[in-house]
Coordinates of C-alpha atoms and ligand atoms in Angstrom, one line a residue:
M18 CA 0.0 0.0 0.0
R19 CA 1.6 3.2 -1.3
K20 CA 1.1 6.3 1.1
E21 CA 1.3 9.8 0.0
E22 CA 1.5 12.7 2.3
V23 CA -0.9 15.3 1.5
K24 CA -0.1 18.7 2.8
D25 CA -2.7 21.3 3.5
A26 CA -2.9 24.5 5.1
G27 CA -2.7 23.9 8.8
S28 CA -2.9 20.1 9.0
A29 CA -1.4 17.1 7.3
R30 CA -3.3 13.9 6.7
E31 CA -1.9 10.7 5.2
V32 CA -4.1 9.9 2.3
E33 CA -3.7 6.3 1.0
S34 CA -3.7 6.1 -2.9
D35 CA -6.4 3.6 -2.8
T36 CA -8.8 5.7 -0.6
F37 CA -10.9 6.2 -3.6
K38 CA -11.0 2.6 -4.8
C39 CA -13.9 0.4 -4.2
P40 CA -13.1 -2.4 -1.9
G41 CA -15.6 -4.7 -3.7
C42 CA -14.8 -4.2 -7.4
G43 CA -11.9 -1.8 -7.8
N44 CA -13.9 1.0 -9.3
F45 CA -13.8 4.5 -8.1
L46 CA -15.9 5.6 -5.1
K47 CA -17.8 8.9 -5.2
Y48 CA -19.2 10.8 -2.4
D49 CA -22.8 10.0 -2.1
P50 CA -25.0 12.9 -0.7
E51 CA -27.7 10.4 0.4
S52 CA -25.7 8.2 2.9
G53 CA -22.9 10.8 3.4
K54 CA -20.4 8.0 2.6
M55 CA -18.1 7.0 -0.2
K56 CA -20.2 4.8 -2.6
C57 CA -19.5 2.6 -5.5
E58 CA -22.0 3.4 -8.3
Y59 CA -21.4 -0.2 -9.8
C60 CA -21.5 -2.7 -6.9
G61 CA -23.0 -0.5 -4.2
A62 CA -20.1 -1.0 -1.7
E63 CA -19.8 1.9 0.7
K64 CA -16.8 3.3 2.7
P65 CA -17.1 6.0 5.5
V66 CA -15.7 9.5 5.0
P67 CA -13.3 10.7 7.6
P68 CA -14.9 12.0 11.0
V69 CA -16.6 15.5 10.5
R70 CA -14.4 18.2 12.0
E71 CA -14.9 21.9 12.4
P72 CA -13.2 23.7 9.7
M73 CA -10.1 25.3 10.9
E74 CA -10.1 29.2 10.5
L75 CA -6.5 30.5 9.4
F76 CA -5.0 33.7 10.6
Y77 CA -4.8 36.1 7.6
T78 CA -1.7 38.0 7.0
S79 CA -0.4 39.8 3.8
L80 CA 1.7 36.5 3.3
S81 CA -1.1 34.1 3.6
E82 CA -1.6 33.9 -0.2
Q83 CA 1.9 32.9 -1.0
G84 CA 2.7 31.3 2.4
F85 CA 0.6 28.1 2.2
S86 CA 1.1 24.9 0.1
G87 CA -1.4 24.3 -2.5
W88 CA -3.6 21.3 -3.4
G89 CA -1.1 18.6 -4.1
E90 CA -3.5 16.0 -5.5
V91 CA -5.6 17.7 -8.0
K92 CA -5.3 18.9 -11.5
C93 CA -6.6 22.1 -13.0
I94 CA -8.6 21.8 -16.2
Q95 CA -9.3 24.9 -18.4
C96 CA -12.3 25.3 -20.8
P97 CA -11.3 26.8 -24.1
V98 CA -14.7 28.3 -24.7
C99 CA -16.0 30.0 -21.3
G100 CA -12.6 30.1 -19.7
A101 CA -13.7 28.2 -16.5
K102 CA -10.9 26.8 -14.4
T103 CA -11.9 23.5 -12.7
M104 CA -10.2 21.4 -10.2
L105 CA -10.5 17.7 -10.3
D106 CA -9.0 15.0 -8.1
K107 CA -6.1 13.4 -10.0
Y108 CA -8.0 10.2 -10.6
Q109 CA -10.9 11.9 -12.3
T110 CA -11.6 13.0 -15.8
V111 CA -14.3 15.0 -17.2
A112 CA -15.5 14.9 -20.9
V113 CA -17.2 18.3 -20.9
C114 CA -16.9 21.7 -19.1
P115 CA -19.4 21.7 -16.2
F116 CA -20.4 25.2 -16.8
C117 CA -20.9 25.5 -20.6
G118 CA -20.7 21.8 -21.9
A119 CA -17.9 22.5 -24.3
P120 CA -15.7 19.5 -25.1
N121 CA -11.8 19.6 -25.6
L122 CA -10.9 20.8 -22.1
V123 CA -7.2 21.3 -21.7
E124 CA -5.1 20.6 -18.6
S125 CA -3.9 24.0 -17.3
D126 CA -0.3 24.3 -15.8
E127 CA -1.6 27.0 -13.5
I128 CA -0.8 26.3 -9.8
P129 CA -3.8 25.1 -8.3
G130 CA -3.8 27.7 -5.6
L131 CA -4.7 27.3 -1.9
K132 CA -6.3 24.2 -0.8
P133 CA -9.9 24.8 0.5
N134 CA -10.1 24.3 4.4
A135 CA -13.9 24.0 4.6
V136 CA -16.7 22.4 2.5
L137 CA -20.4 22.2 2.4
P138 CA -20.9 18.7 1.2
F139 CA -23.6 17.9 -1.4
R140 CA -26.8 17.2 0.4
I141 CA -29.0 16.9 -2.9
T142 CA -28.4 14.0 -5.1
E143 CA -28.5 14.4 -8.8
K144 CA -31.8 12.6 -8.9
T145 CA -33.3 15.1 -6.5
A146 CA -31.8 17.9 -8.4
H147 CA -33.6 16.6 -11.4
E148 CA -36.9 16.6 -9.6
S149 CA -36.3 20.2 -8.4
L150 CA -35.8 21.2 -12.0
K151 CA -39.0 19.6 -13.2
K152 CA -40.9 21.3 -10.4
W153 CA -39.3 24.6 -11.4
M154 CA -40.4 24.1 -15.0
G155 CA -43.8 23.4 -14.0
K156 CA -43.9 26.7 -12.0
K157 CA -42.8 28.7 -15.1
F158 CA -45.7 30.8 -15.7
L159 CA -45.1 32.0 -19.2
A160 CA -43.2 28.9 -20.4
P161 CA -44.9 26.5 -22.9
S162 CA -47.2 24.0 -21.3
D163 CA -45.4 20.9 -22.6
L164 CA -42.0 22.3 -21.3
K165 CA -41.8 19.8 -18.3
K166 CA -42.8 16.8 -20.5
N167 CA -40.6 17.5 -23.7
A168 CA -37.5 19.0 -22.2
K169 CA -34.5 16.8 -22.5
T170 CA -32.0 17.4 -19.8
S171 CA -28.2 16.4 -20.3
K172 CA -26.2 14.8 -17.5
M173 CA -25.8 17.2 -14.7
S174 CA -22.4 18.1 -13.2
G175 CA -21.9 18.5 -9.5
V176 CA -19.5 21.4 -9.1
Y177 CA -18.2 23.2 -6.0
I178 CA -18.2 27.0 -6.0
P179 CA -15.5 28.9 -4.2
S180 CA -15.9 31.7 -1.7
W181 CA -13.9 33.1 1.1
T182 CA -15.0 34.0 4.6
F183 CA -13.5 36.4 6.9
D184 CA -13.6 37.2 10.7
S185 CA -12.1 40.2 12.3
N186 CA -12.0 42.2 15.5
V187 CA -12.0 45.8 14.5
F188 CA -10.9 48.8 16.5
T189 CA -11.9 52.0 14.8
R190 CA -11.0 55.8 15.6
Y191 CA -13.4 58.2 14.0
D192 CA -14.0 61.8 13.5
A193 CA -17.0 63.3 11.9
R194 CA -18.9 66.5 11.1
L195 CA -22.6 66.1 11.7
G196 CA -25.5 68.7 11.5
K197 CA -28.8 69.3 13.2
T198 CA -31.5 71.3 11.3
Y199 CA -33.6 73.9 13.0
T200 CA -36.0 76.7 11.8
V201 CA -35.9 80.4 12.5
T202 CA -38.2 83.2 11.8
V203 CA -36.7 86.2 10.1
G204 CA -37.8 89.5 8.7
T205 CA -40.8 91.6 9.8
G206 CA -44.1 92.5 8.2
K207 CA -44.6 91.1 4.8
N208 CA -41.1 89.7 4.6
R209 CA -41.7 87.6 7.8
R210 CA -40.8 83.9 7.0
T211 CA -39.3 80.7 8.4
E212 CA -35.7 79.6 7.3
T213 CA -34.0 76.1 7.7
R214 CA -30.5 76.3 9.1
V215 CA -28.0 73.6 10.0
R216 CA -26.1 73.7 13.1
W217 CA -22.8 71.8 12.5
Y218 CA -20.7 70.1 15.1
N219 CA -17.7 67.9 15.3
V220 CA -17.6 64.7 17.1
S221 CA -14.9 61.9 17.6
G222 CA -14.5 58.7 19.4
T223 CA -13.8 55.0 19.0
V224 CA -15.8 51.8 18.3
N225 CA -15.1 48.1 18.6
S226 CA -16.8 45.8 16.2
Y227 CA -16.6 42.0 15.7
F228 CA -17.3 40.5 12.3
D229 CA -18.0 36.8 11.7
D230 CA -18.0 35.1 8.4
I231 CA -18.3 37.9 6.1
L232 CA -18.7 36.1 2.9
V233 CA -16.9 37.2 -0.3
G234 CA -17.7 35.1 -3.5
A235 CA -14.6 34.1 -5.5
S236 CA -16.3 32.4 -8.5
T237 CA -16.7 34.0 -12.1
K238 CA -19.2 31.4 -12.9
M239 CA -21.8 32.3 -10.2
S240 CA -22.2 35.9 -9.2
Q241 CA -23.3 36.7 -5.6
K242 CA -26.8 37.8 -7.1
Q243 CA -27.2 34.4 -8.7
I244 CA -26.2 32.7 -5.5
N245 CA -28.7 34.8 -3.7
K246 CA -31.4 33.7 -6.2
I247 CA -30.7 29.9 -5.4
G248 CA -31.2 30.9 -1.6
G249 CA -27.5 31.3 -0.7
F250 CA -25.4 28.9 1.3
D251 CA -25.4 27.9 4.9
T252 CA -21.6 28.6 5.3
K253 CA -22.0 28.4 9.0
N254 CA -22.5 24.8 8.7
S255 CA -19.3 24.0 6.7
I256 CA -17.1 21.4 7.9
Q257 CA -13.3 20.6 7.5
Y258 CA -12.4 20.0 3.8
E259 CA -11.5 16.4 3.0
E260 CA -10.7 15.0 -0.5
E261 CA -13.3 12.5 -0.3
Y262 CA -15.9 15.2 -0.9
L263 CA -14.3 16.2 -4.1
S264 CA -14.5 12.5 -5.4
G265 CA -17.1 12.4 -8.4
Y266 CA -17.4 16.1 -8.4
S267 CA -15.3 19.1 -9.6
A268 CA -14.4 22.5 -8.1
E269 CA -14.1 25.8 -9.7
R270 CA -10.8 27.3 -9.0
Y271 CA -11.1 30.6 -7.3
A272 CA -10.9 33.5 -9.8
H273 CA -10.6 36.1 -7.0
G274 CA -7.6 35.4 -4.9
L275 CA -7.3 35.9 -1.0
D276 CA -5.8 39.2 -0.9
E277 CA -8.2 40.8 -3.5
S278 CA -11.1 39.3 -1.6
W279 CA -9.8 40.6 1.8
E280 CA -10.0 44.0 0.3
V281 CA -13.7 43.4 -0.6
A282 CA -14.5 42.1 3.0
K283 CA -12.6 45.3 4.5
G284 CA -15.0 47.4 2.4
I285 CA -18.0 45.5 3.6
M286 CA -16.9 45.8 7.3
T287 CA -15.9 49.5 6.9
D288 CA -19.3 50.3 5.4
N289 CA -20.9 48.6 8.4
I290 CA -18.7 50.4 10.9
R291 CA -19.8 53.8 9.3
N292 CA -23.4 53.0 9.8
Q293 CA -22.6 51.9 13.4
I294 CA -21.2 55.3 14.0
R295 CA -23.9 57.1 12.3
N296 CA -26.4 55.3 14.6
L297 CA -24.5 56.7 17.5
Y298 CA -25.9 60.1 16.9
P299 CA -29.6 59.8 16.3
D300 CA -30.1 63.5 16.7
A301 CA -28.1 64.5 13.8
D302 CA -29.9 64.7 10.6
R303 CA -27.1 65.8 8.3
V304 CA -23.8 64.3 7.7
D305 CA -21.0 66.4 6.3
Y306 CA -18.3 63.4 6.5
I307 CA -17.4 60.5 8.7
N308 CA -13.7 59.7 8.6
V309 CA -12.9 56.2 9.9
Y310 CA -9.4 54.8 10.7
P311 CA -10.1 51.0 11.4
V312 CA -7.5 48.7 12.6
F313 CA -8.2 45.0 11.8
N314 CA -7.0 42.6 14.5
E315 CA -7.0 38.7 14.6
T316 CA -8.4 38.5 11.1
K317 CA -9.1 34.9 10.1
F318 CA -10.2 33.4 6.9
K319 CA -11.7 30.3 5.5
Y320 CA -11.7 29.1 1.9
V321 CA -15.0 27.4 1.5
L322 CA -16.6 25.2 -1.2
A323 CA -20.2 25.3 -1.7
P324 CA -22.2 22.8 -4.1
I325 CA -24.2 23.3 -7.1
W326 CA -25.8 21.1 -9.8
T327 CA -25.5 22.5 -13.2
S328 CA -26.3 21.5 -16.9
S329 CA -28.6 22.5 -19.6
Y330 CA -31.8 21.1 -21.1
R331 CA -32.8 21.0 -24.7
Y332 CA -36.3 22.1 -25.9
K333 CA -37.2 22.5 -29.5
G334 CA -33.6 22.6 -30.7
K335 CA -32.4 25.2 -28.4
D336 CA -30.4 24.7 -24.9
Y337 CA -31.2 26.4 -21.7
G338 CA -28.8 26.5 -18.7
F339 CA -29.7 25.9 -15.1
V340 CA -28.4 25.7 -11.7
V341 CA -29.7 23.9 -8.7
N342 CA -28.5 24.5 -5.1
G343 CA -26.7 21.4 -3.8
R344 CA -27.9 22.0 -0.3
N345 CA -31.6 23.1 -0.7
G346 CA -32.5 22.2 -4.2
R347 CA -33.6 25.9 -5.1
T348 CA -33.3 26.1 -8.9
V349 CA -32.8 29.0 -11.3
G350 CA -32.4 29.0 -15.1
K351 CA -33.4 30.2 -18.5
A352 CA -36.7 29.0 -19.8
P353 CA -38.4 29.5 -23.3
L354 CA -41.4 31.7 -23.5
S355 CA -44.7 30.5 -24.9
P356 CA -45.8 33.0 -27.6
I357 CA -49.4 32.4 -27.0
K358 CA -49.1 32.8 -23.2
T359 CA -46.9 35.8 -23.5
F360 CA -49.3 37.5 -26.0
F361 CA -52.3 37.0 -23.7
F362 CA -50.2 38.1 -20.5
A363 CA -49.3 41.3 -22.3
L364 CA -52.9 41.8 -23.3
F365 CA -53.9 41.3 -19.8
C366 CA -51.4 43.8 -18.6
A367 CA -52.4 46.4 -21.1
G368 CA -56.0 45.9 -20.0
V369 CA -55.1 46.3 -16.2
A370 CA -53.2 49.6 -17.1
A371 CA -56.0 51.0 -19.2
L372 CA -58.4 50.2 -16.3
L373 CA -56.1 51.9 -13.8
I374 CA -55.7 55.1 -15.9
W375 CA -59.6 55.2 -16.4
M376 CA -60.2 55.0 -12.7
F377 CA -57.6 57.7 -12.0
Y378 CA -59.5 59.7 -14.6
L379 CA -62.9 59.1 -12.8
L380 CA -61.4 59.7 -9.3
F381 CA -59.1 62.8 -9.7
L382 CA -59.8 64.5 -13.1
S383 CA -63.6 64.4 -13.8
Ligands
ZN15 ZN1 -17.7 -1.5 -6.4
ZN16 ZN1 -16.9 26.1 -20.4

């Protein structure tokens, strides 16, 4: 039995090269969301995954991005069409790009980057994802009625999407110029009138703020907006990353690095601190400026992988992409429009608008 040492950020674990081999038939084992174990698709044999551990948060310094050893046992594949960079464990191959379906993927010589230290394992199986997709099609109001029945779905890919989370203890000095409006009566006789004036004053002080798990997306394939549309991810429940969870799946390589993402997180925290300071002065109704000088202490980060099922379906010769949240089954995607339904819906909207205009006319103008 050959042993290979796999180094990761913070902890080292010995992974045997046959960890992913089926004890029954020698095929490769994949992580099975249903049983939470490694499972053989051919003979059904199962093997447990390593015990679940809390993910280790790592202290962030400006050297973090260079200082840690990367994923040793994975390869990076690049799509010539959409540019997606996907990580696979070294035993795996994929025929098509999980994001756009293009073939002819090339192995990239890019360094795989930091190894994830946290993962949200798949909870939804491909079968359940398929059912979610069908349900979603059924709810598409303006889609053709036979969409659910006649859409042909290609094989789905289970992909992990990268993101960073940051914790920080922030001590902030600030100074600000705030204002309170008041009214005065000026002039006499016919010229007597009230004027609004602002009494400006300066304040300064310090605030302490603690931030936990500020999330910064690192994917180019899923924007934060799209992630929100599928209900977001419960990153609080992430567990320590183990290679077993990647078996049978792929992971998008992060497109936004650690240092770049830390700058984004600092921006989110600073905006929040500014609001916190603003709320200390409920009397002020004007803000000239708030200068903040935050010092970020004990900053920790996690590199988290979150699961999605993605593919496309074909309807009347056209392909439509979709994504299913691998944790909760929420689905988003593109759908064809039924010309007849759309026509009648537009007619209905025009009718409602006409009715409103008419009522407005009757109530206010006649
Ligand atoms: Zn087997
Ligand atoms: Zn692609």
